[in-house]
Every structure is written in structure tokens, then in C-alpha cells.
């Protein structure tokens, strides 16, 4: 059975990706299978650069095919921030709650029609001995005025998916994957994996 290492320390991402790949014929390994591996600093200015960096590090260390996801939220009113800094928006090691609070503070008093945003996800796949390949997905929505829902992670409680009027934290993982940035990128990644692995 062919192996693929998921190059992420984010358990929520790993479970969204794992659910997606559960019907594939791949044996999925995680970073927990390689406890000595140290992930690189995510210092690139683009999602693509960071995703490739993570996948290349894991593939080089393990000698196996690796897949990484770099993703984040781009808010129109903030000129695309927090973007690649989404995980560290409120400072190094900040929690989802702190990041969401800062976002609400920065958008205080901004009316609904100016609270547009998009989630973006780039997935990089590296097969040893070959150049990295990337696919991406985007999903547009609007930032709520207060968090809603208990599901999901990160900015999900503040991200209203317009067609449903619900936040990503108010829907199931399966429903989210049908329309989300990660779901879109994962469908392309599965297609690519079936050709190159
Ligand atoms: P890895 O690098 O180990 O994969 P990470 O959480 O640091 O984990 P990123 O650097 O890609 O991952 O940062 C992504 C951040 O963007 C994440 O921590 C959330 O704050 C936000 N984010 C990305 N996808 C999201 C989603 O589907 N729902 C909510 N927030 C999301």
C-alpha cells in the first residue's frame, strides 16, 4: 500500500483531510509517526511558498510522499490581512479565541456589506526526487459581528458562508468540505495524487 505523510500539526486540518482521503487506497501517516521531525518556520510571503516548504521538509526527512496545507483568511477591509499570518494574527502562539477577538476589534463598526472575506488554501504535494506540485481552493464569505456555532476551528465561528447564511462552525465537517477552500483544494489534490502516486 502506498504511503502519504500529512505534513501538519493542526489536528483540525488533519481530520478534515483524513476524512477526505479515507476512501483512497493510501496509507496515511501523520507527524506523530515522526516525533523527532522539526517543522520549518513558515516565513514565506505566500501560502504556496509555505505549503511547499512544509511538504519538502517532511518528504526529505521521511523519504516518503508528503502533503502540506497552508491556508488562511483574507479580509477585504484589512487589505487581505491576516493572510499568511492567520495562525499568528494576535501574536506568536495566539489562540483561535484571541485571533477571533482581534478580528472583531479591527472590524468594529464596519457594516455587513464591507465585511467580505475569503478563505484560501494551497496544498503542496512532494514525491521524493520530483518537484513540488500545488493546487488551491478559495471560498468567499462575510465576517460575522459575533461568533456563532461550536464546530470547526480557527475563524470558522466568524465566517458566514453567504448561500446558507450560517458560519462554518454551525455546519458539519462534511457540509463544510463541500464548499470550503480546503474541500475544493482537496478534490484537486486527490485527482493529482491518483495520477502521480
Ligand atoms: P500547520 O502549519 O501545522 O499545518 P497551522 O494551523 O499553523 O498548522 P497554517 O499556518 O496554514 O496552519 O495557518 C492556518 C490558519 O488559518 C489556522 O490556524 C486558522 O487560524 C486559519 N484557517 C485555515 N483554514 C481554516 C478553516 O478551514 N477554518 C477556520 N480557520 C482556518
Coordinates of C-alpha atoms and ligand atoms in Angstrom, one line a residue:
X1 CA 0.0 0.0 0.0
X2 CA 1.4 3.4 -1.0
X3 CA 2.1 5.8 1.9
X4 CA 1.4 9.6 2.2
X5 CA 2.6 11.7 5.1
X6 CA 0.3 14.6 6.2
X7 CA 2.6 17.5 7.0
X8 CA 0.5 19.3 9.5
X9 CA 0.5 19.8 13.3
X10 CA -3.1 21.2 13.1
X11 CA -5.4 18.3 14.3
X12 CA -8.5 20.0 12.8
X13 CA -6.9 20.3 9.4
X14 CA -5.6 16.7 9.7
X15 CA -9.1 15.4 10.4
X16 CA -10.7 17.3 7.6
X17 CA -8.0 16.0 5.2
X18 CA -8.2 12.5 6.7
X19 CA -11.9 12.3 6.3
X20 CA -11.4 13.2 2.6
X21 CA -8.7 10.6 2.0
X22 CA -10.4 7.8 4.0
X23 CA -11.8 6.1 0.8
X24 CA -8.4 6.3 -1.0
X25 CA -6.1 3.3 -1.2
X26 CA -3.3 5.2 0.6
X27 CA -1.8 4.5 4.0
X28 CA -2.0 7.9 5.7
X29 CA 0.8 8.8 8.2
X30 CA 0.9 11.8 10.4
X31 CA 3.7 13.9 12.0
X32 CA 3.0 11.9 15.2
X33 CA 4.7 8.9 13.4
X34 CA 7.9 11.0 13.2
X35 CA 8.3 12.6 16.6
X36 CA 11.9 13.8 16.0
X37 CA 10.9 15.8 12.9
X38 CA 11.1 19.6 13.4
X39 CA 8.8 21.6 11.1
X40 CA 10.4 24.7 9.4
X41 CA 9.5 28.3 10.2
X42 CA 6.6 29.5 8.0
X43 CA 8.3 32.7 6.8
X44 CA 7.3 32.8 3.2
X45 CA 5.1 35.7 2.0
X46 CA 2.7 33.4 0.1
X47 CA 0.5 30.3 1.0
X48 CA 2.2 28.5 -1.9
X49 CA 5.7 29.1 -0.6
X50 CA 4.9 27.9 2.9
X51 CA 3.0 24.9 1.7
X52 CA 5.9 23.8 -0.5
X53 CA 8.4 24.4 2.4
X54 CA 6.4 22.2 4.8
X55 CA 5.8 19.4 2.2
X56 CA 9.5 19.4 1.1
X57 CA 10.8 19.3 4.7
X58 CA 8.6 16.3 5.6
X59 CA 9.3 14.4 2.3
X60 CA 13.1 14.9 2.7
X61 CA 13.1 13.7 6.3
X62 CA 10.8 10.7 5.8
X63 CA 11.8 9.7 2.2
X64 CA 8.1 9.4 1.5
X65 CA 5.5 11.4 -0.4
X66 CA 4.2 14.3 1.7
X67 CA 1.2 16.6 1.5
X68 CA 1.0 20.0 3.3
X69 CA -1.7 22.6 3.6
X70 CA -1.1 26.3 4.1
X71 CA -4.2 28.3 4.5
X72 CA -5.7 31.4 6.0
X73 CA -8.3 34.2 6.0
X74 CA -8.0 37.3 3.7
X75 CA -10.3 40.1 4.8
X76 CA -11.2 42.8 2.2
X77 CA -11.4 45.7 4.6
X78 CA -8.0 44.8 6.0
X79 CA -6.3 44.7 2.6
X80 CA -6.0 40.9 2.7
X81 CA -4.8 40.5 6.3
X82 CA -4.3 38.3 8.3
X83 CA -3.5 36.2 5.2
X84 CA -0.3 34.1 5.7
X85 CA -0.2 35.3 9.3
X86 CA -3.7 33.9 10.1
X87 CA -2.5 31.4 12.7
X88 CA -0.3 34.1 14.5
X89 CA -2.6 37.1 13.9
X90 CA -2.8 38.2 17.5
X91 CA 0.9 37.3 18.2
X92 CA 3.1 34.2 18.2
X93 CA 1.3 31.2 19.8
X94 CA -2.0 33.1 19.9
X95 CA -5.2 31.0 20.4
X96 CA -8.2 30.9 18.0
X97 CA -10.2 32.9 20.5
X98 CA -7.5 35.6 20.7
X99 CA -7.3 35.8 16.9
X100 CA -11.1 36.0 16.6
X101 CA -11.3 38.7 19.2
X102 CA -8.7 40.8 17.4
X103 CA -10.5 40.4 14.1
X104 CA -13.8 41.6 15.7
X105 CA -12.0 44.6 17.2
X106 CA -10.4 45.6 13.9
X107 CA -13.8 45.3 12.2
X108 CA -15.8 47.1 14.9
X109 CA -18.4 49.4 13.4
X110 CA -17.8 48.2 9.8
X111 CA -21.2 47.4 8.2
X112 CA -22.0 43.9 6.8
X113 CA -21.6 44.9 3.2
X114 CA -17.9 45.9 3.9
X115 CA -17.1 42.7 5.9
X116 CA -16.3 40.5 2.8
X117 CA -13.5 37.9 3.2
X118 CA -12.2 34.8 1.6
X119 CA -10.5 31.6 2.9
X120 CA -7.7 30.4 0.8
X121 CA -5.9 27.0 0.9
X122 CA -2.9 25.8 -1.0
X123 CA -2.0 22.1 -0.9
X124 CA 1.5 21.1 -1.9
X125 CA 2.4 17.5 -2.7
X126 CA 6.1 16.4 -2.9
X127 CA 7.1 13.0 -4.2
X128 CA 10.8 12.2 -3.4
X129 CA 13.0 13.1 -6.3
X130 CA 10.4 15.3 -8.1
X131 CA 9.5 19.0 -7.9
X132 CA 6.6 20.1 -5.7
X133 CA 3.1 20.3 -7.2
X134 CA 0.4 22.6 -5.8
X135 CA -3.3 23.1 -6.1
X136 CA -5.5 25.7 -4.4
X137 CA -9.1 26.5 -3.3
X138 CA -10.9 29.6 -2.3
X139 CA -14.2 30.3 -0.6
X140 CA -15.8 33.7 -0.2
X141 CA -18.0 34.8 2.7
X142 CA -18.5 37.6 5.3
X143 CA -17.2 38.2 8.8
X144 CA -20.0 38.0 11.4
X145 CA -20.4 40.6 14.2
X146 CA -20.1 37.9 16.9
X147 CA -19.0 34.2 16.9
X148 CA -21.7 31.6 16.2
X149 CA -21.5 27.8 16.4
X150 CA -19.3 25.3 18.2
X151 CA -17.9 23.3 15.3
X152 CA -14.8 23.7 13.2
X153 CA -11.7 25.6 14.2
X154 CA -9.8 28.9 13.7
X155 CA -12.0 31.6 12.2
X156 CA -15.0 29.3 11.5
X157 CA -17.3 30.8 14.1
X158 CA -16.9 34.2 12.4
X159 CA -17.0 33.1 8.7
X160 CA -20.5 33.3 7.3
X161 CA -20.9 31.3 4.1
X162 CA -23.3 33.5 2.2
X163 CA -25.5 31.0 0.4
X164 CA -26.5 29.4 3.7
X165 CA -26.2 32.4 6.0
X166 CA -24.6 30.1 8.6
X167 CA -21.0 30.2 9.8
X168 CA -18.6 27.3 9.1
X169 CA -18.8 26.5 12.9
X170 CA -22.6 25.9 12.5
X171 CA -22.3 23.2 9.9
X172 CA -20.8 19.7 9.9
X173 CA -17.3 18.9 8.6
X174 CA -18.8 17.1 5.6
X175 CA -21.0 20.1 4.7
X176 CA -18.1 22.4 5.1
X177 CA -15.9 20.3 2.9
X178 CA -18.4 20.5 0.0
X179 CA -17.9 24.3 -0.3
X180 CA -14.8 25.2 1.6
X181 CA -11.4 26.4 0.3
X182 CA -9.9 23.1 1.7
X183 CA -12.6 20.9 0.2
X184 CA -12.0 22.5 -3.2
X185 CA -8.2 22.1 -3.0
X186 CA -8.5 18.5 -1.7
X187 CA -10.7 17.4 -4.6
X188 CA -8.0 18.7 -6.9
X189 CA -5.2 17.1 -4.8
X190 CA -7.0 13.7 -4.9
X191 CA -7.2 13.9 -8.6
X192 CA -3.5 14.8 -8.8
X193 CA -2.5 12.0 -6.4
X194 CA -4.3 9.4 -8.4
X195 CA -2.2 10.4 -11.4
X196 CA 1.3 10.8 -9.8
X197 CA 1.3 8.2 -6.9
Ligands
LIG1 P1 0.2 23.6 10.1 O1 1.2 24.7 9.6 O2 1.0 22.6 11.0 O3 -0.5 22.9 9.0 P2 -1.3 25.8 11.2 O4 -2.5 25.9 12.0 O5 -0.1 26.6 11.7 O6 -0.9 24.3 11.0 P3 -1.3 27.5 8.8 O7 0.0 28.0 9.1 O8 -1.7 27.1 7.4 O9 -1.6 26.2 9.7 O10 -2.4 28.5 9.4 C1 -3.7 28.4 9.1 C2 -4.6 29.2 10.0 O11 -5.6 29.8 9.2 C3 -5.3 28.4 11.0 O12 -4.6 28.3 12.2 C4 -6.6 29.1 11.2 O13 -6.4 30.2 12.1 C5 -6.9 29.7 9.8 N1 -7.6 28.7 9.0 C6 -7.2 28.0 7.9 N2 -8.2 27.2 7.4 C7 -9.3 27.4 8.2 C8 -10.5 26.9 8.2 O14 -10.9 25.9 7.4 N3 -11.4 27.3 9.2 C9 -11.0 28.3 10.0 N4 -9.8 28.8 10.1 C10 -8.9 28.4 9.2

